[in-house]
Coordinates of C-alpha atoms in Angstrom, one line a residue:
M1 CA 6.1 -31.7 -14.6
P2 CA 5.6 -32.6 -18.8
A3 CA 6.6 -35.6 -20.6
N4 CA 9.0 -35.7 -23.0
A5 CA 8.3 -37.6 -26.3
A6 CA 9.9 -38.3 -29.4
I7 CA 8.0 -40.0 -32.2
L8 CA 9.8 -40.7 -35.5
V9 CA 8.0 -41.4 -38.8
A10 CA 10.5 -43.6 -40.7
D11 CA 10.0 -43.8 -44.9
R12 CA 10.9 -47.6 -45.8
S13 CA 9.3 -47.0 -49.5
G14 CA 11.3 -49.0 -52.4
S15 CA 13.6 -46.1 -53.2
M16 CA 15.5 -45.9 -49.8
S17 CA 17.4 -48.9 -50.9
N18 CA 19.5 -46.6 -52.3
I19 CA 20.5 -44.7 -49.2
L20 CA 19.4 -47.3 -46.5
D21 CA 22.7 -47.5 -44.9
N22 CA 23.3 -44.0 -44.3
A23 CA 19.3 -43.4 -43.5
V24 CA 20.0 -46.0 -41.0
A25 CA 23.3 -44.1 -39.4
G26 CA 21.3 -41.1 -39.4
I27 CA 18.9 -42.7 -37.2
N28 CA 21.2 -44.0 -34.9
E29 CA 22.7 -40.8 -34.4
Y30 CA 19.7 -38.8 -33.5
I31 CA 18.8 -41.4 -30.9
S32 CA 22.4 -41.4 -29.6
G33 CA 22.0 -37.3 -29.2
I34 CA 19.0 -37.4 -27.1
R35 CA 19.5 -40.0 -25.0
K36 CA 20.4 -37.8 -22.0
V37 CA 16.7 -36.2 -21.6
A38 CA 15.2 -37.2 -18.6
D39 CA 11.8 -39.4 -19.0
L40 CA 12.2 -39.1 -22.6
T41 CA 10.2 -42.0 -24.4
F42 CA 10.7 -42.9 -28.1
T43 CA 8.2 -44.0 -30.6
M44 CA 9.3 -45.5 -34.1
L45 CA 6.9 -45.9 -36.8
R46 CA 7.9 -47.0 -40.4
F47 CA 5.4 -46.7 -43.2
D48 CA 4.5 -47.8 -47.1
T49 CA 2.2 -48.9 -49.2
I50 CA 2.3 -52.6 -47.6
S51 CA 1.9 -51.5 -44.0
T52 CA 2.6 -49.3 -41.3
D53 CA 4.1 -50.7 -38.4
V54 CA 5.3 -49.8 -35.0
V55 CA 9.2 -50.5 -34.5
H56 CA 9.2 -49.4 -30.8
R57 CA 6.6 -47.8 -29.0
R58 CA 6.7 -45.2 -26.1
I59 CA 9.8 -46.7 -24.0
P60 CA 12.3 -45.0 -22.3
I61 CA 15.0 -43.2 -24.8
A62 CA 17.8 -45.1 -22.8
D63 CA 16.5 -48.8 -23.5
V64 CA 16.2 -48.2 -27.3
P65 CA 18.3 -50.5 -29.4
E66 CA 20.2 -50.0 -32.3
I67 CA 18.4 -49.4 -35.2
T68 CA 19.5 -51.9 -38.2
K69 CA 18.6 -52.1 -41.5
T70 CA 16.1 -55.1 -40.8
D71 CA 14.0 -52.2 -39.5
L72 CA 13.8 -50.4 -42.5
E73 CA 13.7 -53.0 -45.0
P74 CA 12.9 -50.8 -48.1
R75 CA 9.7 -52.0 -50.3
G76 CA 6.5 -50.2 -51.5
G77 CA 5.4 -46.7 -52.0
T78 CA 5.2 -43.7 -50.0
P79 CA 1.4 -42.7 -48.1
L80 CA 3.3 -39.7 -46.0
I81 CA -0.1 -38.3 -45.0
D82 CA -1.5 -41.2 -43.8
A83 CA 1.7 -42.1 -41.7
L84 CA 1.9 -38.6 -40.1
C85 CA -2.0 -38.4 -39.3
I86 CA -1.8 -41.9 -37.8
A87 CA 1.6 -41.0 -35.8
I88 CA -0.4 -37.3 -34.5
T89 CA -3.6 -38.8 -33.6
S90 CA -2.2 -41.7 -31.7
A91 CA 0.2 -39.1 -29.6
K92 CA -3.2 -37.2 -29.1
D93 CA -4.3 -40.4 -27.1
H94 CA -1.3 -40.7 -24.6
Y95 CA 0.3 -37.2 -24.5
K96 CA -1.3 -33.9 -23.1
D97 CA -1.2 -30.2 -24.6
D98 CA 1.8 -29.4 -22.4
D99 CA 4.0 -32.3 -23.3
R100 CA 6.6 -31.6 -24.9
V101 CA 6.5 -34.0 -27.8
V102 CA 8.8 -34.0 -31.4
I103 CA 7.3 -35.6 -34.0
V104 CA 9.8 -36.4 -37.1
A105 CA 9.1 -37.0 -40.6
N106 CA 12.4 -38.8 -42.4
T107 CA 11.5 -39.1 -46.2
D108 CA 13.3 -39.6 -49.4
G109 CA 10.0 -39.1 -51.3
F110 CA 6.9 -37.2 -51.7
E111 CA 3.4 -38.1 -50.9
N112 CA 2.1 -40.5 -53.2
A113 CA 0.0 -43.3 -51.8
S114 CA -2.3 -42.1 -49.0
R115 CA -5.8 -43.4 -48.8
E116 CA -7.1 -42.8 -45.5
Y117 CA -6.4 -39.2 -45.2
K118 CA -6.2 -35.7 -47.0
L119 CA -4.1 -33.0 -47.0
D120 CA -6.6 -30.8 -45.2
D121 CA -6.7 -33.5 -42.0
L122 CA -3.2 -33.4 -41.8
H123 CA -2.9 -29.6 -42.4
A124 CA -5.4 -29.3 -39.3
L125 CA -4.0 -31.8 -37.1
I126 CA -0.4 -30.0 -37.1
K127 CA -2.1 -26.7 -36.7
E128 CA -3.6 -27.9 -34.0
R129 CA -0.6 -29.5 -32.0
R130 CA 1.5 -27.1 -33.0
A131 CA -0.8 -24.3 -31.4
V132 CA 0.1 -25.9 -27.7
G133 CA 3.6 -26.2 -28.3
W134 CA 4.6 -29.5 -29.9
Q135 CA 7.3 -29.8 -32.6
F136 CA 6.9 -31.0 -36.2
V137 CA 10.3 -31.7 -38.2
F138 CA 10.5 -32.5 -41.8
L139 CA 14.0 -34.1 -42.9
G140 CA 13.8 -34.9 -47.1
A141 CA 16.8 -37.0 -48.2
S142 CA 18.1 -35.4 -51.3
I143 CA 14.6 -34.0 -52.0
D144 CA 12.8 -30.4 -51.8
A145 CA 11.6 -31.2 -48.0
Y146 CA 10.4 -27.6 -48.3
R147 CA 7.5 -28.3 -50.9
D148 CA 5.6 -30.9 -48.9
A149 CA 6.4 -29.3 -45.2
T150 CA 4.8 -26.0 -46.3
K151 CA 1.6 -27.7 -47.5
F152 CA 1.8 -29.6 -44.4
G153 CA 1.9 -26.8 -42.4
I154 CA 5.6 -27.5 -41.0
N155 CA 7.6 -24.1 -40.7
T156 CA 10.3 -23.7 -42.8
G157 CA 12.6 -23.5 -39.8
S158 CA 12.1 -26.8 -38.6
T159 CA 12.5 -28.3 -42.4
M160 CA 16.0 -29.4 -43.9
S161 CA 17.2 -31.1 -46.9
Y162 CA 19.7 -33.2 -46.2
D163 CA 22.6 -34.9 -48.8
A164 CA 21.8 -38.6 -47.9
K165 CA 24.4 -39.9 -50.7
N166 CA 26.9 -38.3 -48.2
R167 CA 27.3 -40.2 -45.0
G168 CA 28.7 -37.4 -42.7
A169 CA 26.0 -35.0 -44.1
T170 CA 23.2 -37.3 -43.1
L171 CA 25.2 -37.5 -39.8
R172 CA 25.4 -33.5 -39.2
A173 CA 21.3 -33.2 -40.2
S174 CA 20.6 -35.8 -37.4
S175 CA 22.8 -34.4 -34.9
G176 CA 21.5 -30.8 -35.6
L177 CA 18.1 -32.5 -35.4
S178 CA 19.3 -33.9 -31.8
G179 CA 20.4 -30.7 -30.5
Q180 CA 17.8 -28.5 -31.3
S181 CA 15.6 -31.3 -29.6
M182 CA 17.6 -31.1 -26.9
S183 CA 17.1 -27.2 -26.5
Y184 CA 13.6 -27.8 -26.6
Y185 CA 12.9 -30.3 -24.5
S186 CA 15.0 -28.2 -21.9
T187 CA 13.7 -24.6 -22.5
G188 CA 10.6 -25.0 -24.6
A189 CA 12.3 -23.5 -27.2
D190 CA 11.1 -24.3 -31.2
I191 CA 13.0 -26.2 -33.2
N192 CA 14.6 -23.7 -35.7
F193 CA 17.5 -25.0 -38.1
S194 CA 20.0 -22.3 -38.9
D195 CA 21.2 -21.9 -42.6
E196 CA 24.3 -22.8 -41.4
D197 CA 23.3 -26.4 -40.2
K198 CA 21.3 -26.9 -43.1
R199 CA 24.2 -26.1 -45.3
A200 CA 26.4 -28.7 -43.0
A201 CA 23.8 -31.2 -44.0
G202 CA 24.2 -30.3 -47.5
D203 CA 20.6 -28.6 -48.3
A204 CA 20.4 -27.5 -51.5
F205 CA 16.8 -26.0 -51.1
I206 CA 17.1 -23.1 -48.4
P207 CA 14.4 -21.2 -49.3
A208 CA 15.6 -17.3 -50.0
D209 CA 12.6 -16.1 -47.7
K210 CA 11.6 -18.6 -45.1
P211 CA 8.4 -16.8 -43.2
G212 CA 7.4 -18.5 -40.0
T213 CA 4.2 -20.3 -40.2
K214 CA 2.1 -21.2 -37.5
T215 CA 0.5 -22.8 -39.1
A216 CA -10.1 -42.1 -40.4
K217 CA -10.1 -44.5 -38.0
S218 CA -9.6 -47.9 -39.7
L219 CA -5.6 -47.6 -39.8
I220 CA -5.7 -45.9 -36.0
D221 CA -7.4 -49.2 -34.8
R222 CA -4.9 -51.0 -36.5
V223 CA -1.7 -49.3 -35.7
K224 CA -1.5 -47.8 -31.9
L225 CA 1.5 -46.0 -30.9

C-alpha cells in the first residue's frame, strides 16, 4: 500500500504579522480536514531568512496538535525556493515514487532571499516528482500566486490566491485544499481547484486561460524532514 503524506511549507516572514491569526486558523482548518486519512503522516516546515525549522516531522495526522501563533512568529524575508527545495529533497529520502505525497507552499510574499538553490533547481525537482504523481499546491495569501507557481512548474489548477485578511475566505481556501487532498489520497486524482473554489476563497487573480502544465546539501544537512 502506498504511504500517504502531507508536507506544509509555511512562510513566517515579517509581513505575515498582518495576517497571522487567519494564517494559523487556515492551517488548523486544513489539518482538521485531513485527519481522517488513513496512515497519513504530517510534516510542517516554517521558513524565513533567519532559519528553516521543522515544527512537526512525519507524525501521524491524528497526533498533530493545534498550530499556534508561536509556531509561526513572523520575522525575516522569504527564501521560498530554498524552503521548497529542502522539503522536496528531504521527502525524496523518506517516500517512494508510488507514495501519495502532497507538498503545500503557503506564503504571502514572493521569493526574495534564497541563497542555496536557484529557480532551475526547484523547477527540476517539481517536474521530477510530478511525473510520478506527487502533488504540489501553491497558496498565495493576498498575492498573485500564479506568478511564482508558473515559474516553479506548479499547475495553475493546484494554485490558489486567497483573501488572507478575510477569515471566512481563508478557511474556505483551507477546506478546499483538504477536500482536494482527501480525493487525491483515496483515488490518486490530481488536485485541481475549480474556479468556484477559488472565487469562494476571494481569489482575485484567476487566470483567464488555465492550461494544465506538467511540468545544495548544506541546508539539507542542517534541516532533515
